Short mmCIF file of C-alpha atoms in Angstrom, two decimals:
data_model
loop_
_atom_site.label_atom_id
_atom_site.label_comp_id
_atom_site.label_asym_id
_atom_site.label_seq_id
_atom_site.Cartn_x
_atom_site.Cartn_y
_atom_site.Cartn_z
CA UNK K 453 -115.08 59.80 -169.33
CA UNK K 454 -115.14 57.21 -172.18
CA UNK K 455 -114.45 53.80 -170.83
CA UNK K 456 -113.41 50.90 -173.55
CA UNK K 457 -114.49 46.96 -172.80
CA UNK K 458 -114.22 44.32 -175.27
CA UNK K 459 -116.47 41.91 -176.06
CA UNK K 460 -117.26 39.27 -179.08
CA UNK K 461 -119.59 38.34 -181.43
CA UNK K 462 -119.57 34.35 -183.08
CA UNK K 463 -120.22 34.43 -186.79
CA UNK K 464 -120.34 30.74 -188.10
CA UNK K 465 -117.79 29.06 -185.84
CA UNK K 466 -115.54 32.09 -185.28
CA UNK K 467 -115.34 34.76 -183.20
CA UNK K 468 -115.13 38.64 -184.10
CA UNK K 469 -113.73 41.02 -181.39
CA UNK K 470 -116.26 43.80 -180.36
CA UNK K 471 -115.33 46.83 -178.53
CA UNK K 472 -117.86 48.07 -176.08
CA UNK K 473 -117.10 51.82 -175.90
CA UNK K 474 -119.14 53.84 -172.98
CA UNK K 475 -119.40 57.33 -172.76
CA UNK K 476 -121.31 59.39 -169.69
CA UNK K 477 -121.90 62.93 -170.21
CA UNK K 478 -123.93 65.72 -169.88
CA UNK K 479 -127.90 64.67 -170.17
CA UNK K 480 -130.71 62.37 -168.82
CA UNK K 481 -131.00 59.36 -171.66
CA UNK K 482 -129.63 56.43 -172.66
CA UNK K 483 -128.56 55.22 -175.97
CA UNK K 484 -127.25 51.85 -176.97
CA UNK K 485 -125.88 52.24 -180.95
CA UNK K 486 -123.96 49.70 -183.19
CA UNK K 487 -126.42 47.69 -184.54
CA UNK K 488 -127.85 45.74 -181.52
CA UNK K 489 -130.79 43.30 -180.95
CA UNK K 490 -134.02 43.52 -178.61
CA UNK K 491 -131.91 41.15 -176.06
CA UNK K 492 -128.98 43.33 -176.56
CA UNK K 493 -131.30 46.45 -175.66
CA UNK K 494 -133.04 45.09 -172.45
CA UNK K 495 -129.21 44.93 -170.82
CA UNK K 496 -130.24 48.31 -169.45
CA UNK K 497 -132.94 46.86 -167.25
CA UNK K 498 -130.67 43.86 -166.41
CA UNK K 499 -127.45 46.23 -166.08
CA UNK K 500 -128.98 48.78 -163.61
CA UNK K 501 -130.91 45.88 -161.41
CA UNK K 502 -127.81 44.20 -161.27
CA UNK K 503 -125.55 47.16 -159.92
CA UNK K 504 -127.87 48.16 -157.75
CA UNK K 505 -127.96 44.87 -156.13
CA UNK K 506 -124.50 45.64 -155.11
CA UNK K 507 -124.85 49.64 -154.22
CA UNK K 508 -123.57 50.71 -157.33
CA UNK K 509 -126.12 53.28 -159.59
CA UNK K 510 -127.04 53.71 -162.85
CA UNK K 511 -125.47 57.33 -163.75
CA UNK K 512 -128.65 60.02 -164.28
CA UNK K 513 -126.62 61.19 -167.12
CA UNK K 514 -126.22 60.86 -170.93
CA UNK K 515 -125.06 57.44 -171.44
CA UNK K 516 -123.92 56.27 -175.05
CA UNK K 517 -122.81 53.05 -175.73
CA UNK K 518 -121.47 51.96 -179.07
CA UNK K 519 -120.99 48.37 -179.98
CA UNK K 520 -117.93 48.49 -182.92
CA UNK K 521 -117.50 47.84 -185.47
CA UNK K 522 -121.15 48.93 -186.14
CA UNK K 523 -122.01 47.11 -189.24
CA UNK K 524 -121.62 43.67 -187.47
CA UNK K 525 -125.29 42.81 -185.75
CA UNK K 526 -125.10 41.49 -182.17
CA UNK K 527 -127.10 39.31 -180.25
CA UNK K 528 -127.74 37.81 -177.37
CA UNK K 529 -127.57 38.67 -174.02
CA UNK K 530 -123.75 38.03 -173.12
CA UNK K 531 -122.84 41.93 -173.42
CA UNK K 532 -124.51 42.81 -170.37
CA UNK K 533 -121.13 41.89 -167.69
CA UNK K 534 -119.19 44.12 -170.33
CA UNK K 535 -121.36 47.00 -170.45
CA UNK K 536 -122.12 47.04 -166.73
CA UNK K 537 -118.12 47.35 -165.85
CA UNK K 538 -117.62 49.90 -168.52
CA UNK K 539 -120.61 52.04 -167.06
CA UNK K 540 -118.69 51.97 -163.52
CA UNK K 541 -115.68 52.95 -165.01
CA UNK K 542 -117.12 55.74 -167.31
CA UNK K 543 -118.80 56.96 -164.06
CA UNK K 544 -115.69 56.71 -162.32
CA UNK K 545 -117.58 54.68 -159.17
CA UNK K 546 -114.64 52.07 -160.05
CA UNK K 547 -111.44 52.46 -161.41
CA UNK K 548 -110.18 49.06 -163.28
CA UNK K 549 -106.39 49.74 -164.19
CA UNK K 550 -106.02 46.64 -166.84
CA UNK K 551 -109.91 46.74 -168.06
CA UNK K 552 -108.35 46.68 -171.87
CA UNK K 553 -106.30 43.53 -171.33
CA UNK K 554 -109.55 41.48 -171.13
CA UNK K 555 -112.11 40.07 -172.99
CA UNK K 556 -115.30 40.23 -170.94
CA UNK K 557 -118.69 38.34 -171.63
CA UNK K 558 -121.65 37.26 -169.80
CA UNK K 559 -125.22 37.20 -168.71
CA UNK K 560 -126.59 39.38 -165.87
CA UNK K 561 -129.54 37.90 -163.50
CA UNK K 562 -131.10 40.67 -161.71
CA UNK K 563 -129.54 39.95 -158.59
CA UNK K 564 -125.95 40.18 -159.90
CA UNK K 565 -124.99 36.69 -160.55
CA UNK K 566 -123.68 35.79 -164.13
CA UNK K 567 -125.51 33.02 -166.12
CA UNK K 568 -124.05 30.80 -169.10
CA UNK K 569 -123.51 32.17 -172.28
CA UNK K 570 -123.05 29.97 -176.15
CA UNK K 571 -119.85 30.49 -177.91
CA UNK K 572 -117.28 30.61 -175.28
CA UNK K 573 -114.48 28.50 -177.00
CA UNK K 574 -114.30 30.53 -180.35
CA UNK K 575 -114.14 33.61 -178.26
CA UNK K 576 -111.30 32.62 -176.28
CA UNK K 577 -109.34 31.31 -179.18
CA UNK K 578 -110.13 34.38 -180.75
CA UNK K 579 -109.25 36.60 -177.29
CA UNK K 580 -105.50 34.35 -177.77
CA UNK K 581 -105.03 35.42 -180.96
CA UNK K 582 -105.31 39.31 -180.25
CA UNK K 583 -103.05 39.16 -177.48
CA UNK K 584 -105.15 39.50 -174.57
CA UNK K 585 -104.03 38.71 -171.42
CA UNK K 586 -107.44 36.86 -170.10
CA UNK K 587 -111.23 36.20 -170.65
CA UNK K 588 -113.19 37.13 -167.61
CA UNK K 589 -116.25 35.21 -168.13
CA UNK K 590 -119.50 33.10 -166.10
CA UNK K 591 -117.81 29.87 -163.90
CA UNK K 592 -120.17 27.43 -166.10
CA UNK K 593 -118.02 28.24 -168.80
CA UNK K 594 -114.64 28.14 -167.74
CA UNK K 595 -114.31 24.93 -168.27
CA UNK K 596 -114.77 25.05 -171.86
CA UNK K 597 -112.84 28.23 -172.53
CA UNK K 598 -109.58 26.75 -170.11
CA UNK K 599 -108.87 24.29 -173.21
CA UNK K 600 -107.42 27.41 -174.80
CA UNK K 601 -103.97 27.71 -173.57
CA UNK K 602 -101.69 30.74 -173.10
CA UNK K 603 -104.78 32.42 -171.53
CA UNK K 604 -105.75 33.58 -168.31
CA UNK K 605 -109.15 32.23 -167.62
CA UNK K 606 -111.20 33.84 -165.05
CA UNK K 607 -113.99 32.56 -164.08
CA UNK K 608 -116.63 34.53 -161.74
CA UNK K 609 -120.23 33.51 -160.12
CA UNK K 610 -121.40 37.48 -160.03
CA UNK K 611 -120.43 41.20 -161.05
CA UNK K 612 -119.21 41.79 -157.66
CA UNK K 613 -116.66 39.33 -158.30
CA UNK K 614 -115.51 40.62 -161.53
CA UNK K 615 -115.47 43.96 -159.98
CA UNK K 616 -113.52 42.88 -156.99
CA UNK K 617 -110.57 41.38 -159.56
CA UNK K 618 -110.82 44.43 -161.74
CA UNK K 619 -109.79 46.38 -159.21
CA UNK K 620 -106.99 44.18 -157.41
CA UNK K 621 -109.32 43.79 -154.01
CA UNK K 622 -110.25 39.96 -155.12
CA UNK K 623 -107.64 37.34 -156.10
CA UNK K 624 -108.88 34.82 -158.56
CA UNK K 625 -106.57 32.22 -159.68
CA UNK K 626 -107.14 31.79 -163.84
CA UNK K 627 -108.37 28.01 -164.66
CA UNK K 628 -105.88 25.64 -166.18
CA UNK K 629 -106.77 22.79 -168.27
CA UNK K 630 -103.99 19.97 -169.37
CA UNK K 631 -106.14 19.78 -172.86
CA UNK K 632 -103.85 16.65 -173.93
CA UNK K 633 -104.47 14.75 -170.54
CA UNK K 634 -108.05 15.33 -170.44
CA UNK K 635 -108.23 14.27 -174.09
CA UNK K 636 -106.35 11.28 -173.96
CA UNK K 637 -107.58 10.15 -170.81
CA UNK K 638 -111.72 10.52 -172.06
CA UNK K 639 -110.92 9.15 -175.86
CA UNK K 640 -111.93 5.39 -174.69
CA UNK K 641 -114.76 6.10 -172.89
CA UNK K 642 -117.62 5.10 -175.09
CA UNK K 643 -121.37 4.61 -173.80
CA UNK K 644 -122.03 1.45 -176.24
CA UNK K 645 -119.72 -1.87 -177.32
CA UNK K 646 -120.20 -4.23 -180.15
CA UNK K 647 -119.35 -6.99 -177.35
CA UNK K 648 -123.32 -6.15 -176.54
CA UNK K 649 -124.41 -7.31 -180.24
CA UNK K 650 -125.04 -11.07 -180.46
CA UNK K 651 -124.98 -12.42 -183.93
CA UNK K 652 -125.67 -9.92 -186.93
CA UNK K 653 -121.96 -11.19 -188.04
CA UNK K 654 -122.23 -10.12 -191.42
CA UNK K 655 -124.21 -6.49 -190.82
CA UNK K 656 -120.85 -6.11 -188.42
CA UNK K 657 -118.39 -7.15 -190.84
CA UNK K 658 -119.97 -3.87 -193.33
CA UNK K 659 -120.01 -1.49 -190.10
CA UNK K 660 -116.35 -2.11 -189.85
CA UNK K 661 -115.92 -1.64 -193.84
CA UNK K 662 -117.52 1.20 -193.38
CA UNK K 663 -115.96 2.99 -190.28
CA UNK K 664 -112.50 1.93 -192.73
CA UNK K 665 -113.36 3.64 -195.44
CA UNK K 666 -115.46 6.77 -194.60
CA UNK K 667 -118.66 5.11 -196.54
CA UNK K 668 -122.72 5.78 -196.33
CA UNK K 669 -124.82 3.13 -195.12
CA UNK K 670 -128.37 2.05 -195.34
CA UNK K 671 -129.73 -0.80 -193.32
CA UNK K 672 -132.73 -2.61 -194.71
CA UNK K 673 -134.55 -4.84 -192.03
CA UNK K 674 -137.67 -5.75 -190.20
CA UNK K 675 -138.49 -3.91 -186.98
CA UNK K 676 -136.44 -5.11 -184.15
CA UNK K 677 -134.05 -6.85 -186.16
CA UNK K 678 -130.94 -4.49 -184.17
CA UNK K 679 -130.55 -1.37 -186.50
CA UNK K 680 -130.58 1.00 -184.50
CA UNK K 681 -128.67 -1.04 -181.98
CA UNK K 682 -125.86 -1.43 -184.35
CA UNK K 683 -125.77 2.40 -185.73
CA UNK K 684 -125.58 3.55 -181.92
CA UNK K 685 -122.07 1.39 -181.81
CA UNK K 686 -120.90 2.28 -184.77
CA UNK K 687 -118.72 5.49 -183.07
CA UNK K 688 -116.98 3.02 -180.65
CA UNK K 689 -115.18 1.65 -183.70
CA UNK K 690 -114.34 4.78 -185.74
CA UNK K 691 -110.46 5.83 -185.64
CA UNK K 692 -110.69 8.24 -182.15
CA UNK K 693 -110.43 12.31 -182.85
CA UNK K 694 -107.36 13.83 -183.43
CA UNK K 695 -107.24 16.95 -180.94
CA UNK K 696 -107.22 19.24 -183.81
CA UNK K 697 -110.91 17.28 -184.54
CA UNK K 698 -111.76 17.62 -181.26
CA UNK K 699 -111.32 21.05 -181.43
CA UNK K 700 -113.23 21.63 -184.39
CA UNK K 701 -116.33 19.81 -183.01
CA UNK K 702 -116.40 21.10 -179.56
CA UNK K 703 -116.49 24.66 -181.48
CA UNK K 704 -119.45 23.52 -183.17
CA UNK K 705 -121.10 22.24 -180.07
CA UNK K 706 -120.04 25.43 -178.26
CA UNK K 707 -121.34 27.83 -180.74
CA UNK K 708 -125.26 25.89 -180.80
CA UNK K 709 -125.22 25.78 -177.22
CA UNK K 710 -124.95 22.36 -176.88
CA UNK K 711 -122.13 21.54 -174.72
CA UNK K 712 -123.70 21.70 -170.93
CA UNK K 713 -122.56 23.30 -167.71
CA UNK K 714 -119.18 22.73 -166.52
CA UNK K 715 -118.24 20.76 -170.23
CA UNK K 716 -115.02 20.62 -171.73
CA UNK K 717 -113.63 19.09 -174.64
CA UNK K 718 -115.43 16.65 -176.38
CA UNK K 719 -113.56 13.61 -176.94
CA UNK K 720 -115.58 11.14 -178.74
CA UNK K 721 -116.89 11.65 -182.13
CA UNK K 722 -120.49 12.55 -181.81
CA UNK K 723 -123.55 10.48 -183.02
CA UNK K 724 -126.93 12.63 -183.90
CA UNK K 725 -129.85 11.06 -184.49
CA UNK K 726 -132.85 13.68 -185.89
CA UNK K 727 -136.27 12.25 -185.35
CA UNK K 728 -137.93 12.17 -188.34
CA UNK K 729 -139.96 15.44 -188.50
CA UNK K 730 -137.23 17.48 -188.32
CA UNK K 731 -137.46 20.62 -190.63
CA UNK K 732 -134.94 21.37 -193.36
CA UNK K 733 -133.45 24.11 -191.22
CA UNK K 734 -133.14 22.28 -188.32
CA UNK K 735 -131.22 19.50 -190.58
CA UNK K 736 -128.73 21.72 -192.39
CA UNK K 737 -128.68 25.04 -190.03
CA UNK K 738 -129.64 28.37 -190.74
CA UNK K 739 -132.75 30.36 -189.17
CA UNK K 740 -133.07 34.58 -189.37
CA UNK K 741 -129.93 34.34 -186.80
CA UNK K 742 -127.98 31.23 -188.42
CA UNK K 743 -126.99 28.22 -186.33
CA UNK K 744 -125.39 25.01 -187.25
CA UNK K 745 -127.91 22.19 -188.20
CA UNK K 746 -127.72 18.82 -187.30
CA UNK K 747 -125.32 17.69 -190.26
CA UNK K 748 -122.59 20.11 -188.54
CA UNK K 749 -123.47 18.77 -185.05
CA UNK K 750 -122.31 15.37 -186.35
CA UNK K 751 -119.21 16.76 -187.75
CA UNK K 752 -116.15 14.36 -187.26
CA UNK K 753 -119.29 11.57 -186.12
CA UNK K 754 -122.15 9.63 -187.26
CA UNK K 755 -125.53 11.13 -188.50
CA UNK K 756 -128.24 8.69 -187.93
CA UNK K 757 -131.95 8.58 -190.14
CA UNK K 758 -133.71 6.19 -188.49
CA UNK K 759 -137.02 5.17 -190.67
CA UNK K 760 -135.51 7.31 -193.69
CA UNK K 761 -138.40 7.06 -196.15
CA UNK K 762 -140.22 8.80 -193.36
CA UNK K 763 -138.71 12.04 -193.51
CA UNK K 764 -139.87 14.77 -195.53
CA UNK K 765 -138.78 14.47 -199.18
CA UNK K 766 -137.33 18.15 -199.23
CA UNK K 767 -135.06 17.27 -195.78
CA UNK K 768 -133.27 14.61 -197.96
CA UNK K 769 -132.84 16.93 -200.84
CA UNK K 770 -131.47 19.62 -198.93
CA UNK K 771 -128.54 16.99 -197.75
CA UNK K 772 -127.45 15.53 -201.24
CA UNK K 773 -124.62 18.56 -201.39
CA UNK K 774 -123.40 18.88 -197.67
CA UNK K 775 -123.09 15.12 -198.11
CA UNK K 776 -120.56 15.87 -201.55
CA UNK K 777 -119.04 19.20 -200.15
CA UNK K 778 -118.84 18.47 -196.42
CA UNK K 779 -119.30 21.75 -195.60
CA UNK K 780 -122.60 23.71 -195.71
CA UNK K 781 -122.70 27.65 -196.91
CA UNK K 782 -125.69 29.68 -195.11
CA UNK K 783 -126.24 32.44 -197.31
CA UNK K 784 -128.34 35.82 -196.11
CA UNK K 785 -128.90 39.47 -197.59
CA UNK K 786 -126.43 40.72 -195.32
CA UNK K 787 -123.86 37.78 -194.38
CA UNK K 788 -122.91 34.38 -195.44
CA UNK K 789 -121.27 31.62 -192.70
CA UNK K 790 -119.32 28.64 -193.75
CA UNK K 791 -119.99 25.31 -191.54
CA UNK K 792 -118.25 22.12 -191.65
CA UNK K 793 -120.25 18.86 -191.90
CA UNK K 794 -117.89 16.14 -192.75
CA UNK K 795 -120.15 13.00 -191.29
CA UNK K 796 -120.55 9.57 -191.69
CA UNK K 797 -124.73 9.01 -193.03
CA UNK K 798 -126.15 5.31 -191.29
CA UNK K 799 -129.77 5.40 -192.40
CA UNK K 800 -132.45 2.91 -191.97
CA UNK K 801 -135.56 1.72 -192.93
CA UNK K 802 -138.06 -1.05 -193.02
CA UNK K 803 -138.82 -2.73 -196.62
CA UNK K 804 -141.99 -1.92 -196.76
CA UNK K 805 -144.52 0.37 -194.72
CA UNK K 806 -145.96 -3.37 -192.87
CA UNK K 807 -142.10 -4.25 -192.25
CA UNK K 808 -141.80 -7.71 -193.38
CA UNK K 809 -141.53 -7.50 -196.82
CA UNK K 810 -138.10 -10.49 -197.54
CA UNK K 811 -139.11 -12.05 -193.85
CA UNK K 812 -137.72 -15.22 -193.23
CA UNK K 813 -140.89 -16.42 -191.08
CA UNK K 814 -143.87 -13.67 -191.47
CA UNK K 815 -145.70 -12.59 -194.49
CA UNK K 816 -146.07 -9.03 -195.78
CA UNK K 817 -149.63 -7.97 -196.51
CA UNK K 818 -148.45 -4.81 -198.26
CA UNK K 819 -150.37 -4.61 -201.70
CA UNK K 820 -148.73 -4.82 -205.31
CA UNK K 821 -146.94 -1.84 -206.44
CA UNK K 822 -146.84 -0.48 -202.60
CA UNK K 823 -143.44 -1.73 -201.46
CA UNK K 824 -141.77 -0.18 -204.76
CA UNK K 825 -143.75 2.85 -203.88
CA UNK K 826 -142.54 3.30 -200.06
CA UNK K 827 -138.99 2.65 -201.56
CA UNK K 828 -139.08 5.23 -203.92
CA UNK K 829 -139.80 8.09 -201.38
CA UNK K 830 -135.91 8.06 -201.00
CA UNK K 831 -134.26 9.13 -204.05
CA UNK K 832 -132.04 7.81 -206.55
CA UNK K 833 -129.37 10.99 -206.12
CA UNK K 834 -129.14 10.36 -202.03
CA UNK K 835 -129.14 6.82 -202.55
CA UNK K 836 -126.35 7.13 -205.21
CA UNK K 837 -124.45 8.70 -202.20
CA UNK K 838 -124.36 5.83 -200.21
CA UNK K 839 -121.93 3.03 -200.49
CA UNK K 840 -123.06 0.37 -198.39
CA UNK K 841 -127.11 -1.46 -198.96
CA UNK K 842 -126.89 -4.03 -195.70
CA UNK K 843 -130.00 -6.28 -195.47
CA UNK K 844 -130.80 -6.91 -191.70
CA UNK K 845 -132.51 -10.64 -190.77
CA UNK K 846 -133.71 -10.84 -187.37
CA UNK K 847 -131.45 -12.51 -185.15
CA UNK K 848 -132.35 -16.17 -184.32
CA UNK K 849 -133.56 -17.41 -180.67
CA UNK K 850 -130.55 -19.70 -179.92
CA UNK K 851 -127.82 -16.35 -181.05
CA UNK K 852 -130.04 -14.22 -178.62
CA UNK K 853 -129.71 -16.56 -175.92
CA UNK K 854 -125.91 -17.67 -176.75
CA UNK K 855 -122.96 -16.92 -173.88
CA UNK K 856 -120.50 -16.96 -176.30
CA UNK K 857 -118.68 -14.11 -176.06
CA UNK K 858 -118.94 -11.15 -179.10
CA UNK K 859 -115.98 -9.38 -180.86
CA UNK K 860 -115.54 -5.66 -178.69
CA UNK K 861 -115.43 -2.96 -180.22
CA UNK K 862 -111.87 -2.44 -179.02
CA UNK K 863 -110.60 -5.17 -181.46
CA UNK K 864 -112.50 -3.84 -184.34
CA UNK K 865 -111.74 -0.48 -184.04
CA UNK K 866 -107.98 -1.57 -184.02
CA UNK K 867 -108.42 -3.28 -187.60
CA UNK K 868 -110.16 0.22 -188.84
CA UNK K 869 -107.17 2.05 -187.72
CA UNK K 870 -104.61 0.10 -189.78
CA UNK K 871 -107.18 0.21 -192.70
CA UNK K 872 -106.97 3.90 -192.07
CA UNK K 873 -103.28 4.77 -191.88
CA UNK K 874 -102.78 3.01 -195.74
CA UNK K 875 -105.07 5.69 -196.70
CA UNK K 876 -103.73 8.18 -195.02
CA UNK K 877 -100.37 7.35 -196.60
CA UNK K 878 -102.06 6.71 -199.47
CA UNK K 879 -103.59 10.41 -200.05
CA UNK K 880 -100.98 12.16 -198.52
CA UNK K 881 -100.27 14.51 -201.17
CA UNK K 882 -104.52 15.19 -201.54
CA UNK K 883 -105.27 16.95 -198.22
CA UNK K 884 -108.68 17.14 -199.28
CA UNK K 885 -109.11 13.41 -199.12
CA UNK K 886 -108.14 11.38 -196.29
CA UNK K 887 -110.31 7.99 -196.66
CA UNK K 888 -111.62 5.80 -199.82
CA UNK K 889 -115.49 7.18 -199.81
CA UNK K 890 -113.61 10.92 -200.26
CA UNK K 891 -112.39 9.89 -203.86
CA UNK K 892 -113.28 11.81 -207.05
CA UNK K 893 -114.21 9.23 -210.32
CA UNK K 894 -111.04 9.83 -211.89
CA UNK K 895 -109.28 8.80 -209.13
CA UNK K 896 -110.69 5.93 -208.66
CA UNK K 897 -110.13 4.88 -212.17
CA UNK K 898 -106.14 5.23 -210.70
CA UNK K 899 -106.58 4.05 -207.08
CA UNK K 900 -109.11 1.09 -208.07
CA UNK K 901 -107.61 -1.01 -210.48
CA UNK K 902 -108.61 -4.45 -210.91
CA UNK K 903 -107.33 -7.27 -212.80
CA UNK K 904 -109.43 -9.53 -215.49
CA UNK K 905 -110.65 -11.88 -213.71
CA UNK K 906 -112.04 -9.31 -211.11
CA UNK K 907 -113.72 -7.32 -214.18
CA UNK K 908 -115.05 -10.58 -215.48
CA UNK K 909 -116.44 -10.65 -212.34
CA UNK K 910 -117.95 -7.42 -212.22
CA UNK K 911 -119.26 -7.34 -215.69
CA UNK K 912 -121.03 -10.49 -215.22
CA UNK K 913 -122.74 -9.04 -211.86
CA UNK K 914 -123.80 -6.09 -213.40
CA UNK K 915 -125.53 -7.82 -215.97
CA UNK K 916 -127.18 -10.44 -213.83
CA UNK K 917 -128.26 -8.72 -210.86
CA UNK K 918 -129.12 -5.27 -213.45
CA UNK K 919 -127.18 -3.42 -210.93
CA UNK K 920 -127.01 0.15 -211.82
CA UNK K 921 -124.27 2.36 -213.51
CA UNK K 922 -123.98 4.14 -210.14
CA UNK K 923 -123.19 0.97 -208.52
CA UNK K 924 -120.11 0.31 -210.67
CA UNK K 925 -117.93 3.02 -208.55
CA UNK K 926 -119.33 2.59 -205.27
CA UNK K 927 -118.35 -1.05 -205.96
CA UNK K 928 -114.74 -0.31 -206.50
CA UNK K 929 -114.51 1.93 -203.83
CA UNK K 930 -115.94 -0.32 -201.35
CA UNK K 931 -113.23 -3.04 -202.87
CA UNK K 932 -110.71 -0.91 -202.34
CA UNK K 933 -111.70 -0.61 -198.32
CA UNK K 934 -112.20 -4.29 -197.96
CA UNK K 935 -108.46 -4.83 -199.53
CA UNK K 936 -107.02 -2.36 -196.93
CA UNK K 937 -108.68 -3.99 -194.05
CA UNK K 938 -106.90 -6.91 -195.61
CA UNK K 939 -103.85 -5.04 -195.85
CA UNK K 940 -103.71 -6.21 -199.86
CA UNK K 941 -102.08 -4.36 -202.31
CA UNK K 942 -104.06 -5.06 -205.26
CA UNK K 943 -107.88 -5.76 -205.62
CA UNK K 944 -108.41 -9.49 -205.51
CA UNK K 945 -111.63 -11.24 -207.17
CA UNK K 946 -113.07 -12.16 -203.05
CA UNK K 947 -112.78 -7.81 -202.18
CA UNK K 948 -114.56 -7.26 -205.45
CA UNK K 949 -117.54 -10.41 -204.74
CA UNK K 950 -117.83 -9.28 -200.90
CA UNK K 951 -118.68 -5.47 -202.11
CA UNK K 952 -120.88 -6.34 -204.49
CA UNK K 953 -122.95 -8.27 -202.08
CA UNK K 954 -123.59 -4.98 -200.52
CA UNK K 955 -125.91 -3.23 -203.34
CA UNK K 956 -128.76 -4.63 -203.11
CA UNK K 957 -130.80 -1.63 -203.50
CA UNK K 958 -129.41 -1.34 -206.49
CA UNK K 959 -130.86 -4.55 -208.26
CA UNK K 960 -133.42 -4.37 -210.38
CA UNK K 961 -136.59 -5.84 -209.04
CA UNK K 962 -135.65 -6.03 -205.88
CA UNK K 963 -139.25 -5.14 -204.41
CA UNK K 964 -140.94 -5.98 -207.36
#
């Protein structure tokens, strides 16, 4: 007898349906075909032990398991449960009248209990698309899958529960989650707030501009000036995720196995802060079995690179293309997968190896040329993709001990949302552009027009400060964002003047 069950394989951030066919016939051998990896092949031992634990038997006949389509590589241990149920049906130990109406996934332990698996959300989306009645999976993954409506999510703790449900002897109520309710209740729960930061008003202003226009930022300052503290609070002033963005973000984290037990929809923008020893594959994604990297895990959120010059040169260079294209393509001989990577880059660095170059009180002990050499660790093409260069100075003692209340993230976020609404209206005919930072060069000339006084100021600034040509577009984009925050239709001289001060690393001799 041939039994069919259905599972799924995740490719990139999407899932593909896998049909698991089990045939029990004459003979004594066990075969698994259809391009399984070692973890899938090892399921024979886990399945046999699980079935015996609950009083069933592994057929002592020829068992052939085919995972179709056979040209897609099957990886991981999540096929254990559908294989076990298929064997029971094919050997006629149990009859499941609705086995083919469910997608089934789950890793079995030797005593038949179920362990959680990765990539549950894209699998649930694919199951609904294919018209399945429901999705049977480990209990710990049920909350994540229940984000998808119009699909019965059946969470089970053991193979015995799955058997009881499918044969009709055990009733399990599908888990239902009101996704919108869950999303809108969690949207305001921020761990960090700008109200905790004393002083640094100029840096907060730069962060507000960055959030409003989607601009990348680099902060330069001595140790302990508050660079990391400010970066961690940036997600709290970004516009809240839309439901579509939240689903996109949750899908990526689900595929990477980063959601944890009983996790559900991600309602806040992600904040990722990898250590400077990270490899290029860990940052952009890839590997033998392609997985999303840190830039994809920070999709729709913030990627914070602390101590930027300490990162390996190759790591920083591989980030240049994703910063422009807002996605990363991982290509292998037999497979090519796309991971989205639309993130804001926030970087921080000391101005020199000792950390005290340009410090108002402490003296820099670095020798001649050392400061420039340190800054040169960050390549020009990467700096070209960073719009705001912000100098961070230490907070004075009086400001640090002040009891005066500082502005909370909520009120800053309201201004940022207003600024973003102007941009959404401006770029409504261009779906690939939705904030000022994403404007291509030809659009900058059209959108960021300045008057004669503005042109004179910009020309003088570029000549006197020795600003490079690449700073020109960036200044215009940032000044457009400053004008949007001020609800001004035209870019005024004061908007340009403020934008010019955020290009410190482009000044000739900044470190010399």
